[in-house]
PDB file of C-alpha atoms in Angstrom:
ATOM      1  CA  UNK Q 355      75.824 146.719  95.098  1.00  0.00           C
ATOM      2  CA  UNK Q 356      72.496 146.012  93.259  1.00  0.00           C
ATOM      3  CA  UNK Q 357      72.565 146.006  89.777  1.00  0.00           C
ATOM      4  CA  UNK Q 358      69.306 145.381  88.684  1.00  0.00           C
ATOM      5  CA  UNK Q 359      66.330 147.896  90.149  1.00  0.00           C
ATOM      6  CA  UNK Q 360      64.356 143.884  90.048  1.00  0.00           C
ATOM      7  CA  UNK Q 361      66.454 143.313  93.350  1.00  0.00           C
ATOM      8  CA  UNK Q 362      64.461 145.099  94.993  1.00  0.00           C
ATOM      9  CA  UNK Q 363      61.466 144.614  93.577  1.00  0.00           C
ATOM     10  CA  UNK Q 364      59.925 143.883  96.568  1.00  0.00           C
ATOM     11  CA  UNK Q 365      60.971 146.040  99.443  1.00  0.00           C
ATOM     12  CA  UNK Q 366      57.913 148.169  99.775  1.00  0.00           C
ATOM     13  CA  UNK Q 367      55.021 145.856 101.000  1.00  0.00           C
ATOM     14  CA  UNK Q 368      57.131 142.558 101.199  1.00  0.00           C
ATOM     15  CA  UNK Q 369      56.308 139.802 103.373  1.00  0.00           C
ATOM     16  CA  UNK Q 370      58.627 137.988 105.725  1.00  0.00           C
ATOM     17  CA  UNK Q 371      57.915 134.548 108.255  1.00  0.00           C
ATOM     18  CA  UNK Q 372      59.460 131.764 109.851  1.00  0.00           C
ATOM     19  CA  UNK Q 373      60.209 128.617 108.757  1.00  0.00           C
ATOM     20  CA  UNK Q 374      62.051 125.850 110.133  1.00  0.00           C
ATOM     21  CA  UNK Q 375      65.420 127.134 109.752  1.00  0.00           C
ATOM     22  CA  UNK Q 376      64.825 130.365 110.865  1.00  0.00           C
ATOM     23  CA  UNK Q 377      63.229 133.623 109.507  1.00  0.00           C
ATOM     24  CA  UNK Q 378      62.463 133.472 105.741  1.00  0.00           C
ATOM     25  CA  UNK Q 379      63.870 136.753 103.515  1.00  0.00           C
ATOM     26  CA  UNK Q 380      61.457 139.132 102.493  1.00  0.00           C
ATOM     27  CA  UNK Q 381      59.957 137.843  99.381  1.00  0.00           C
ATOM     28  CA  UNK Q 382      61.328 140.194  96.395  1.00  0.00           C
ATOM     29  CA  UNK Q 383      58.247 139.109  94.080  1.00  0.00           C
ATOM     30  CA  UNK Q 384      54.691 141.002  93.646  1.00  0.00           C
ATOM     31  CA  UNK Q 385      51.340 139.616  93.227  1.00  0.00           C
ATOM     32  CA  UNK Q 386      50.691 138.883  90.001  1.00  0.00           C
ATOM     33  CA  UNK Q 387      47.928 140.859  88.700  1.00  0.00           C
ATOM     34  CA  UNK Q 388      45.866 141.266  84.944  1.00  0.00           C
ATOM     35  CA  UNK Q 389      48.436 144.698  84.805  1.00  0.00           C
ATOM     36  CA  UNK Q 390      51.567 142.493  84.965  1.00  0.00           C
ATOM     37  CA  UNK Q 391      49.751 139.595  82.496  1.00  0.00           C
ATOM     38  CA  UNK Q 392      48.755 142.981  80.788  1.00  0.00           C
ATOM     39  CA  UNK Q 393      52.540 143.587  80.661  1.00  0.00           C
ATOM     40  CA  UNK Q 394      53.684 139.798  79.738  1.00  0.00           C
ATOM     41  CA  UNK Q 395      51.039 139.936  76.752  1.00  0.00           C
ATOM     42  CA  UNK Q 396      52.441 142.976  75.154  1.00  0.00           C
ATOM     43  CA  UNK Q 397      56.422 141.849  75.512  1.00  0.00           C
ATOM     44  CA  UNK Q 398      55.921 138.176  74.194  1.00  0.00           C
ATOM     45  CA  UNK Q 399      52.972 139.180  71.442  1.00  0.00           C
ATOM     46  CA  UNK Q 400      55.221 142.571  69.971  1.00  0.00           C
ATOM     47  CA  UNK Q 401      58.959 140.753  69.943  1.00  0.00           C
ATOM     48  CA  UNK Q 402      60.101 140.138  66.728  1.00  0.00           C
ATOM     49  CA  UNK Q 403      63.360 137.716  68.226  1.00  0.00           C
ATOM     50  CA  UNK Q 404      64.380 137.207  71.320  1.00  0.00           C
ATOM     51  CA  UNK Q 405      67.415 135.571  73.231  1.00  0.00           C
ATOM     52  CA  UNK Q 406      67.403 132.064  73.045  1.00  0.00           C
ATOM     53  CA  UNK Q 407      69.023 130.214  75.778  1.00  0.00           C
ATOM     54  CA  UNK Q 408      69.796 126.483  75.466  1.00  0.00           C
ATOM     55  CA  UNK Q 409      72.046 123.656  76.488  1.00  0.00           C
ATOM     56  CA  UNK Q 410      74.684 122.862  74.321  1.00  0.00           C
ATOM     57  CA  UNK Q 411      74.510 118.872  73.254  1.00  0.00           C
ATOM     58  CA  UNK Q 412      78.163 117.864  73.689  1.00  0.00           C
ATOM     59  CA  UNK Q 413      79.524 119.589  76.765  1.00  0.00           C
ATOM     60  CA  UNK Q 414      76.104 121.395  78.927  1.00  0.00           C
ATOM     61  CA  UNK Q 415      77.617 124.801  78.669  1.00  0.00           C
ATOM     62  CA  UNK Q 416      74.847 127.727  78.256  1.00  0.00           C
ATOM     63  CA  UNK Q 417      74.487 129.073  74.712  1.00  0.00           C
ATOM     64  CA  UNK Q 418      72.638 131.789  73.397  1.00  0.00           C
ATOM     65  CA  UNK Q 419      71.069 133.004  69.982  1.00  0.00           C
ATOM     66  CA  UNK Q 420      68.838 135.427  68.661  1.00  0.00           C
ATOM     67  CA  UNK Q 421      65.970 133.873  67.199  1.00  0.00           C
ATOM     68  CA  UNK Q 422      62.449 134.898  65.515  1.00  0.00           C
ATOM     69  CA  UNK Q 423      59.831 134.864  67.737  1.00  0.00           C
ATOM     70  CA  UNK Q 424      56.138 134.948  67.533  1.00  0.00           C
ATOM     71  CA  UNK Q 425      53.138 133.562  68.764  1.00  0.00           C
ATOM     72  CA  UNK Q 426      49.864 131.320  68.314  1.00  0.00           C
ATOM     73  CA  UNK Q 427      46.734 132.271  68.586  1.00  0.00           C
ATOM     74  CA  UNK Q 428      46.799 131.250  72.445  1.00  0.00           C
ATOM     75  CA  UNK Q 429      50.203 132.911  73.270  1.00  0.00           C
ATOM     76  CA  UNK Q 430      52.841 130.239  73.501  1.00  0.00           C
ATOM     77  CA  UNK Q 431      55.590 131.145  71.772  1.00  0.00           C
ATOM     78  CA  UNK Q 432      56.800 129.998  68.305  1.00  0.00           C
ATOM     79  CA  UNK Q 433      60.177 130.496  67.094  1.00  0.00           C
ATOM     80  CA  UNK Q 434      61.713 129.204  63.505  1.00  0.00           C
ATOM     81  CA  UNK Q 435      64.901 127.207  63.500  1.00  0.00           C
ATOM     82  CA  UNK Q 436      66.932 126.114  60.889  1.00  0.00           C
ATOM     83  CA  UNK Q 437      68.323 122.466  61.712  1.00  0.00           C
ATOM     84  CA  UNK Q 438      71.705 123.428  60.998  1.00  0.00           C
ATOM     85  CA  UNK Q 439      71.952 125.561  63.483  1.00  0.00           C
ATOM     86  CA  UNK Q 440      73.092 124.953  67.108  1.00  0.00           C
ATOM     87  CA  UNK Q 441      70.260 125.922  68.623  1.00  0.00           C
ATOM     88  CA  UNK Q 442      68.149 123.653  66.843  1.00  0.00           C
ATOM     89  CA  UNK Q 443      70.326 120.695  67.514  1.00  0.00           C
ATOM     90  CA  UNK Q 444      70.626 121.904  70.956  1.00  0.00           C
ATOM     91  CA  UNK Q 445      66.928 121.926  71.456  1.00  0.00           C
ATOM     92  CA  UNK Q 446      66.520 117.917  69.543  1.00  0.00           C
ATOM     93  CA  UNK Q 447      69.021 116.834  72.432  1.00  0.00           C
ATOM     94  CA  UNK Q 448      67.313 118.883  75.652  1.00  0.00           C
ATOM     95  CA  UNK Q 449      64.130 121.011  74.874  1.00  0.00           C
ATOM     96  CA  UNK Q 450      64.725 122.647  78.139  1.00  0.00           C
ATOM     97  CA  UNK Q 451      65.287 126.557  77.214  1.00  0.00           C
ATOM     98  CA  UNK Q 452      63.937 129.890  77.897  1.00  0.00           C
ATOM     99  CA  UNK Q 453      63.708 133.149  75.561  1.00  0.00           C
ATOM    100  CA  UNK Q 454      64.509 136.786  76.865  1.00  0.00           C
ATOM    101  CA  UNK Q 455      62.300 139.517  75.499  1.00  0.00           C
ATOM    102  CA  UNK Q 456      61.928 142.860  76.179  1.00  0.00           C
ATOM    103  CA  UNK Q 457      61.806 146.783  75.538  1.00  0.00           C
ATOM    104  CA  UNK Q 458      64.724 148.567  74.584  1.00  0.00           C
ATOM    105  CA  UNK Q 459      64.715 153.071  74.693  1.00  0.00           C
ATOM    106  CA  UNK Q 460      66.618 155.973  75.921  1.00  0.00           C
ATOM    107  CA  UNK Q 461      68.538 155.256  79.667  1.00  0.00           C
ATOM    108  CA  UNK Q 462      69.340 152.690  82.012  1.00  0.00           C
ATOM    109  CA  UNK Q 463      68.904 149.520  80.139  1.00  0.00           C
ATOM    110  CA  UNK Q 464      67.715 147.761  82.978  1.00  0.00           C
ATOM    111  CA  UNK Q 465      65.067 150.487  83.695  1.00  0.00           C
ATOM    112  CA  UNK Q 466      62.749 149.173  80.691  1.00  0.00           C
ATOM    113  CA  UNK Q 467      60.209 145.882  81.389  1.00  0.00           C
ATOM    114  CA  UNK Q 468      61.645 142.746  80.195  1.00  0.00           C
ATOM    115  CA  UNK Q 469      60.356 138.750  80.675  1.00  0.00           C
ATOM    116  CA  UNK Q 470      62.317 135.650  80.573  1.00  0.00           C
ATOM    117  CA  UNK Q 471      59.775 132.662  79.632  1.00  0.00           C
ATOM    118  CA  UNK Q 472      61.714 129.268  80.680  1.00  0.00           C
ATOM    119  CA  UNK Q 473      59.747 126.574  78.169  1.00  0.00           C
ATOM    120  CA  UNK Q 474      59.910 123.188  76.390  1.00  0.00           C
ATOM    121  CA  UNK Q 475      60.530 122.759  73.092  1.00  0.00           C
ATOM    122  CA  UNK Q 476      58.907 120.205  70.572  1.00  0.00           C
ATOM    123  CA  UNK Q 477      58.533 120.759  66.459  1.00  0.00           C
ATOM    124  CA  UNK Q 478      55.642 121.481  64.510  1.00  0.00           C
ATOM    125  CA  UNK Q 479      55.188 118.753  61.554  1.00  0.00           C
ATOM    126  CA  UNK Q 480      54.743 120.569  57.862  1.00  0.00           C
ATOM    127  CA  UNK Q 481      52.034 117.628  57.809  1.00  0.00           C
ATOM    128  CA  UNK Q 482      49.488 118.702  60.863  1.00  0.00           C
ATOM    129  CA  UNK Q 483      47.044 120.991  59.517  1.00  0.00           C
ATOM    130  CA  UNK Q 484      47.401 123.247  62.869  1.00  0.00           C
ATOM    131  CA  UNK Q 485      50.326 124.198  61.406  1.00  0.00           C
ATOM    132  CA  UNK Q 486      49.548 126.641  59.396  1.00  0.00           C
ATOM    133  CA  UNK Q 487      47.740 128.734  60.755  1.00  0.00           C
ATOM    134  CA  UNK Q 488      50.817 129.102  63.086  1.00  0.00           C
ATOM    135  CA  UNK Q 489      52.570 129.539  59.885  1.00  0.00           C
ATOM    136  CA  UNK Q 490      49.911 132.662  58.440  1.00  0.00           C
ATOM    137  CA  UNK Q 491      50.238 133.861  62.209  1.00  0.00           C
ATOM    138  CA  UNK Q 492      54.366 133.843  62.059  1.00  0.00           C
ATOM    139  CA  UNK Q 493      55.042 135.418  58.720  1.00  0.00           C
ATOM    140  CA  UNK Q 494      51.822 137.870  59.242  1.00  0.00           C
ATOM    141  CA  UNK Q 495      54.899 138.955  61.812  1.00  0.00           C
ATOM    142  CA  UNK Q 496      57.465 138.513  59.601  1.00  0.00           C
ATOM    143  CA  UNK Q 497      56.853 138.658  56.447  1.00  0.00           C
ATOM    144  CA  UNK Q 498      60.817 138.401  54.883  1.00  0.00           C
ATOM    145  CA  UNK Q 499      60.880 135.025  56.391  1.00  0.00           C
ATOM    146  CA  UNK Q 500      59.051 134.037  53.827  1.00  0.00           C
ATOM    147  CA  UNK Q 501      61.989 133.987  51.694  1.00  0.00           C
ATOM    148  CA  UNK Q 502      63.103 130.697  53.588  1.00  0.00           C
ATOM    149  CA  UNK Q 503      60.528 129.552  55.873  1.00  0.00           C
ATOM    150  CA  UNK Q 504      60.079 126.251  53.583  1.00  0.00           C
ATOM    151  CA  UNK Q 505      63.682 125.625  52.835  1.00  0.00           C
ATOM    152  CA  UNK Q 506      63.682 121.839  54.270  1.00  0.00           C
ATOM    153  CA  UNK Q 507      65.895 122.284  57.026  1.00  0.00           C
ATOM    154  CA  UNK Q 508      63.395 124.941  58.773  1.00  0.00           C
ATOM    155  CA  UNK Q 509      60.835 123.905  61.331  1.00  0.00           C
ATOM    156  CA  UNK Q 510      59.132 125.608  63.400  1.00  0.00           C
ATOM    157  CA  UNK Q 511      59.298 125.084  67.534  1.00  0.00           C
ATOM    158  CA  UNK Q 512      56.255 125.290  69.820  1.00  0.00           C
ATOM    159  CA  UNK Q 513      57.294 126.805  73.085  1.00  0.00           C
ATOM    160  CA  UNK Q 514      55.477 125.377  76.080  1.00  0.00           C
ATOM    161  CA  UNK Q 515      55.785 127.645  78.791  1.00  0.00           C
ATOM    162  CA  UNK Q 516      56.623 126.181  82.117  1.00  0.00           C
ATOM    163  CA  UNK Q 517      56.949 129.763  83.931  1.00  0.00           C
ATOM    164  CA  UNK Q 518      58.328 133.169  83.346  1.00  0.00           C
ATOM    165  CA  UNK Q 519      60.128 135.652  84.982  1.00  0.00           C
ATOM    166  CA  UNK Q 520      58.146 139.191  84.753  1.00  0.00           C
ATOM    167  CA  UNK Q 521      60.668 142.417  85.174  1.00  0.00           C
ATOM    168  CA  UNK Q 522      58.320 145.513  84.394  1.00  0.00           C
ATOM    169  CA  UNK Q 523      61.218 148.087  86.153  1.00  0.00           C
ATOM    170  CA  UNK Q 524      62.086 149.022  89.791  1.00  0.00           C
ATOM    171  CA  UNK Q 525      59.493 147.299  92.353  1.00  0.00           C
ATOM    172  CA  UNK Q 526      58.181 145.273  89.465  1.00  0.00           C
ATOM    173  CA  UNK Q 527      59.056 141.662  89.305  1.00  0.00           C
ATOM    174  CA  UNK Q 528      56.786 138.649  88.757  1.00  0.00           C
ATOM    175  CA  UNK Q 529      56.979 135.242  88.719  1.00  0.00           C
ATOM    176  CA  UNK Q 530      54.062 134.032  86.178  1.00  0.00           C
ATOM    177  CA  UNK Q 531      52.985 130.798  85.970  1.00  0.00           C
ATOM    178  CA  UNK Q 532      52.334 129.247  82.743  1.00  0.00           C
ATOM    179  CA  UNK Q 533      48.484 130.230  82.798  1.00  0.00           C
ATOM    180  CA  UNK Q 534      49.304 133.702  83.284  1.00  0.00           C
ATOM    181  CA  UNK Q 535      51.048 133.403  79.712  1.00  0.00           C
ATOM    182  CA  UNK Q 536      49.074 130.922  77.707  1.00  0.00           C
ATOM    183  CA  UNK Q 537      44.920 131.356  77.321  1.00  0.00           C
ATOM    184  CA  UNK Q 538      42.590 128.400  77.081  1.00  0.00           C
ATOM    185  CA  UNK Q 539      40.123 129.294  73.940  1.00  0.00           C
ATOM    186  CA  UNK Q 540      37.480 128.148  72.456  1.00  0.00           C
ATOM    187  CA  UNK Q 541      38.234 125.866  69.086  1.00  0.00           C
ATOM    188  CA  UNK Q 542      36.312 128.319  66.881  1.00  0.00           C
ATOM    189  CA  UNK Q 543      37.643 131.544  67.993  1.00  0.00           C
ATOM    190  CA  UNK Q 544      40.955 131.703  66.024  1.00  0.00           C
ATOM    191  CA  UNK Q 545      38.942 131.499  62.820  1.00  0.00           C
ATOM    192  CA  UNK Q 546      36.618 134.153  63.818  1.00  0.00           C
ATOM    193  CA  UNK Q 547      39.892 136.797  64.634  1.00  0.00           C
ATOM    194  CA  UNK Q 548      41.521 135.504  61.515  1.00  0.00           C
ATOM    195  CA  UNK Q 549      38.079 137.017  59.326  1.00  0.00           C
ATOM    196  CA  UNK Q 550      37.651 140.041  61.457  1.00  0.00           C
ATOM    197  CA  UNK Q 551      41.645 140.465  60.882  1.00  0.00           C
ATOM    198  CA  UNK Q 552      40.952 140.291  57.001  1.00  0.00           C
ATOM    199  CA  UNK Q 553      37.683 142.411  57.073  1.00  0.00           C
ATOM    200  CA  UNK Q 554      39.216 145.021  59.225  1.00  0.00           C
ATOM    201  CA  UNK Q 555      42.091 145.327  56.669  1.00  0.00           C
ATOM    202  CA  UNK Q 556      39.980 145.224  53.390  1.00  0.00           C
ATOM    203  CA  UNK Q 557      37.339 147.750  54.478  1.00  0.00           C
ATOM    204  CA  UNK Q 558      38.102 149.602  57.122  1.00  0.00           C
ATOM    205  CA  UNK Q 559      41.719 150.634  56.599  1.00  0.00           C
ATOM    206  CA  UNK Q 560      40.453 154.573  58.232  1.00  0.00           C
ATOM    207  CA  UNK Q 561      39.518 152.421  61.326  1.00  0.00           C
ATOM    208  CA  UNK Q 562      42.734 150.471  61.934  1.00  0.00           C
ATOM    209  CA  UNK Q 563      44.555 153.955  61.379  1.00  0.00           C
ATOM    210  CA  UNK Q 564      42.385 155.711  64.260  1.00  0.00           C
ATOM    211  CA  UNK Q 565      43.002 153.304  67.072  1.00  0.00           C
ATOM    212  CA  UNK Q 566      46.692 153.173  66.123  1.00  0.00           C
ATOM    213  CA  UNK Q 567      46.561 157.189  66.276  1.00  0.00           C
ATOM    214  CA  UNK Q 568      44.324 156.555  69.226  1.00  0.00           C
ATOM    215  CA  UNK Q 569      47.316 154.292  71.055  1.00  0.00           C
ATOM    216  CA  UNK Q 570      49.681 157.569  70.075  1.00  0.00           C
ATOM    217  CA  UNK Q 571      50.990 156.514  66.671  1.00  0.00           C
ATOM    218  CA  UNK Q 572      50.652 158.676  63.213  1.00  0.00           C
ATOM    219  CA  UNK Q 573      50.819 158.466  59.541  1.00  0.00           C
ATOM    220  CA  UNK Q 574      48.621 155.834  57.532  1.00  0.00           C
ATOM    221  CA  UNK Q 575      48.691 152.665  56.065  1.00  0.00           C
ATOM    222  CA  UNK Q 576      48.974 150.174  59.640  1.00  0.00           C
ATOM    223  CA  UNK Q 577      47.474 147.241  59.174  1.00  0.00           C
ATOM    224  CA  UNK Q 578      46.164 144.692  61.830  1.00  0.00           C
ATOM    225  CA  UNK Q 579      48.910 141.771  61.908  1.00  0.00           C
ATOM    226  CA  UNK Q 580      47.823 139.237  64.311  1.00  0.00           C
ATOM    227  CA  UNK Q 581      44.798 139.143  66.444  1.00  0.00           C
ATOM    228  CA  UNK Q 582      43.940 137.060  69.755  1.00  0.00           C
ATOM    229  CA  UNK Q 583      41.380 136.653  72.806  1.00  0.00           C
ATOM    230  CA  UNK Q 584      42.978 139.769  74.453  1.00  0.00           C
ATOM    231  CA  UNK Q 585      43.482 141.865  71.869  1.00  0.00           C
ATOM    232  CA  UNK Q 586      45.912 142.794  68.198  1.00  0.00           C
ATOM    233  CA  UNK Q 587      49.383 143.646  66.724  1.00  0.00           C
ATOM    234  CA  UNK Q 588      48.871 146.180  64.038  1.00  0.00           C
ATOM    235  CA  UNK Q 589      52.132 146.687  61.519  1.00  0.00           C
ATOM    236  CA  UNK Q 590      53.719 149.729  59.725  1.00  0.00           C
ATOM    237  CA  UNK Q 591      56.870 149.138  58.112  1.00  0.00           C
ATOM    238  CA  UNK Q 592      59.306 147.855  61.077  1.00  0.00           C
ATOM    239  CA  UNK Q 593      56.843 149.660  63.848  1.00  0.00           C
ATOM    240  CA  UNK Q 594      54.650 146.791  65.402  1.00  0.00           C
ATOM    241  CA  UNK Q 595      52.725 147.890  68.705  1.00  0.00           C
ATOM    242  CA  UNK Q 596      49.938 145.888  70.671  1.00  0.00           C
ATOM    243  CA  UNK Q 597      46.272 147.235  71.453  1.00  0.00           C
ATOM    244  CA  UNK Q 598      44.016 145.483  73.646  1.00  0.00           C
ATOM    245  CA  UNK Q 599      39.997 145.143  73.580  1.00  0.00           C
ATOM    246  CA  UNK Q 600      38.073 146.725  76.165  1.00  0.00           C
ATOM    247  CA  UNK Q 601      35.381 143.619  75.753  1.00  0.00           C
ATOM    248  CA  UNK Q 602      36.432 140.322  75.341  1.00  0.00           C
ATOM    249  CA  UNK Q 603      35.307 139.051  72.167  1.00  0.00           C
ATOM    250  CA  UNK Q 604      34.041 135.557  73.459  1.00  0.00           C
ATOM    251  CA  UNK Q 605      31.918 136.895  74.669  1.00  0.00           C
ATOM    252  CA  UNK Q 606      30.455 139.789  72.972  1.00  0.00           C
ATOM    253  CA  UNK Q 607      32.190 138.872  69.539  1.00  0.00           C
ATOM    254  CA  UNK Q 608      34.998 140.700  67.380  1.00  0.00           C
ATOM    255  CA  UNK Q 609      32.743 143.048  65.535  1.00  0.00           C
ATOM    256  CA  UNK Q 610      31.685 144.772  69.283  1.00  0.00           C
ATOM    257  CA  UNK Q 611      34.791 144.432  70.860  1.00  0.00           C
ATOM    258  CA  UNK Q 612      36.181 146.706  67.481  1.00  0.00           C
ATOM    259  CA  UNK Q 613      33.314 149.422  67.866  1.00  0.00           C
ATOM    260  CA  UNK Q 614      34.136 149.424  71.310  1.00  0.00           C
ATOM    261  CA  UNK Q 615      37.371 150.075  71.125  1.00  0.00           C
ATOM    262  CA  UNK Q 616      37.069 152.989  68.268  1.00  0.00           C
ATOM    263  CA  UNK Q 617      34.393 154.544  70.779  1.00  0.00           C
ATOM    264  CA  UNK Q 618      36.782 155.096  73.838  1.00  0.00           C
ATOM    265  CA  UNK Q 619      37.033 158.470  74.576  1.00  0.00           C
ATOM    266  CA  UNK Q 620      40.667 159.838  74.589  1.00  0.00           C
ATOM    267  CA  UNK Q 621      40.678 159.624  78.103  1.00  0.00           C
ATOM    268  CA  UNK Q 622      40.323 156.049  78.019  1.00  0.00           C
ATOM    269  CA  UNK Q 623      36.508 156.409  79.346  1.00  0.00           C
TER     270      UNK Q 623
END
């Protein structure tokens, strides 16, 4: 019996071959392609937590927790830990883990995308001024955690990924590598999203409610929460959805890749 419609992702178009004990399987994995980095971008850049899997210290056995999740400006993930917790003392013994995220709706469970990032953890130091912008980035995401985010025993973790496992639904499963997941960027451009962020908020407010409405949300009031190479999170309340730019804005800048954005038709032309 199959339970998952990701075992058999790859029966239409699969490969097969021989090797040297005989006739390899079909291969159940598609060809990663910018739709399914498309994909991986929106699930690890709109979680809010995720399901963190580690090794516990005294005895090896799997455990999981829900933690917070974000991102940095590049994509890797970030989560906050308290060190009380067994996760975090988990992760100072073996930084080997992975985080589930996914979609959740109506039906099958199993029917909605969903990626399991497999990464190394290390700690951010309070100390290293790249922190905080990692620290604007994560509460910009969740902004209750401000309540304890500096209580001394929280730290934040830097996620390195060291691959992924992509499930967008029947036929759909990738195995990303971690380029697929984490951009290389240019030193300035974080700074540059971070004022076109702010600027977007404080004067165009009309603006960041049309492309919402134009990515099929209503009311007012959404703000833009995090921005990156790609594209943005904008906020309402508990709702957080991603949009991405038409134009990247290394190369044509954030102020184009905005007006190009608010000029797509509604048919996406």
């Amino acid at each position: 019996m199959i339970d998952d419609p990701g075992d058999i992702a790859g029966q239409a178009g699969a490969s097969s071959g021989t090797g040297a004990d005989g006739p390899k399987p079909p291969s159940l994995l598609q060809p990663v392609d910018d739709d399914a980095r498309r994909l991986a971008r929106r699930l690890i850049r709109t979680a809010r937590d995720g399901a963190l899997g580690v090794l516990r210290p005294f005895d090896g056995m799997p455990a999981v927790s829900r933690a917070l999740v974000a991102t940095d400006f590049a994509g890797q993930p970030i989560i906050l830990v308290s060190g009380l917790s067994l996760h975090a003392k988990a992760l100072a013994a073996d930084p080997r883990c992975s985080v589930l995220v996914g979609d959740s709706g109506k039906g099958d469970p199993l029917a909605h995308p969903r990626m399991t990032i497999f990464a190394a953890a290390s700690p951010l130091s309070r100390e290293d001024p790249a922190t905080a912008p990692i620290r604007a980035r994560f509460l910009a995401r969740h902004p209750k955690a401000e309540l304890y985010v500096d209580f001394p025993d929280f730290r934040f973790l830097a996620l390195a990924p060291t691959g992924a496992s992509l499930n967008g639904g029947f036929a759909k499963a990738f195995e990303l590598q971690p380029d697929d997941l984490v951009d290389t960027v240019d030193a300035n451009l974080p700074a540059l999203a971070l004022r076109a962020r702010d600027h977007m908020n404080a004067d165009h407010g009309d603006a960041v409610d049309l492309m919402a409405a134009m990515a099929g949300e209503s009311g007012a009031g959404w703000r833009i929460a995090t921005v990156d190479r790609h594209g943005f999170e904008v906020a309402r309340g508990s709702r957080l959805i991603r949009i991405e730019f038409a134009l990247d804005p290394a190369d044509v800048g954030y102020r184009d890749a905005f007006v190009a954005l608010l000029r797509t038709k509604p048919d996406g032309s």
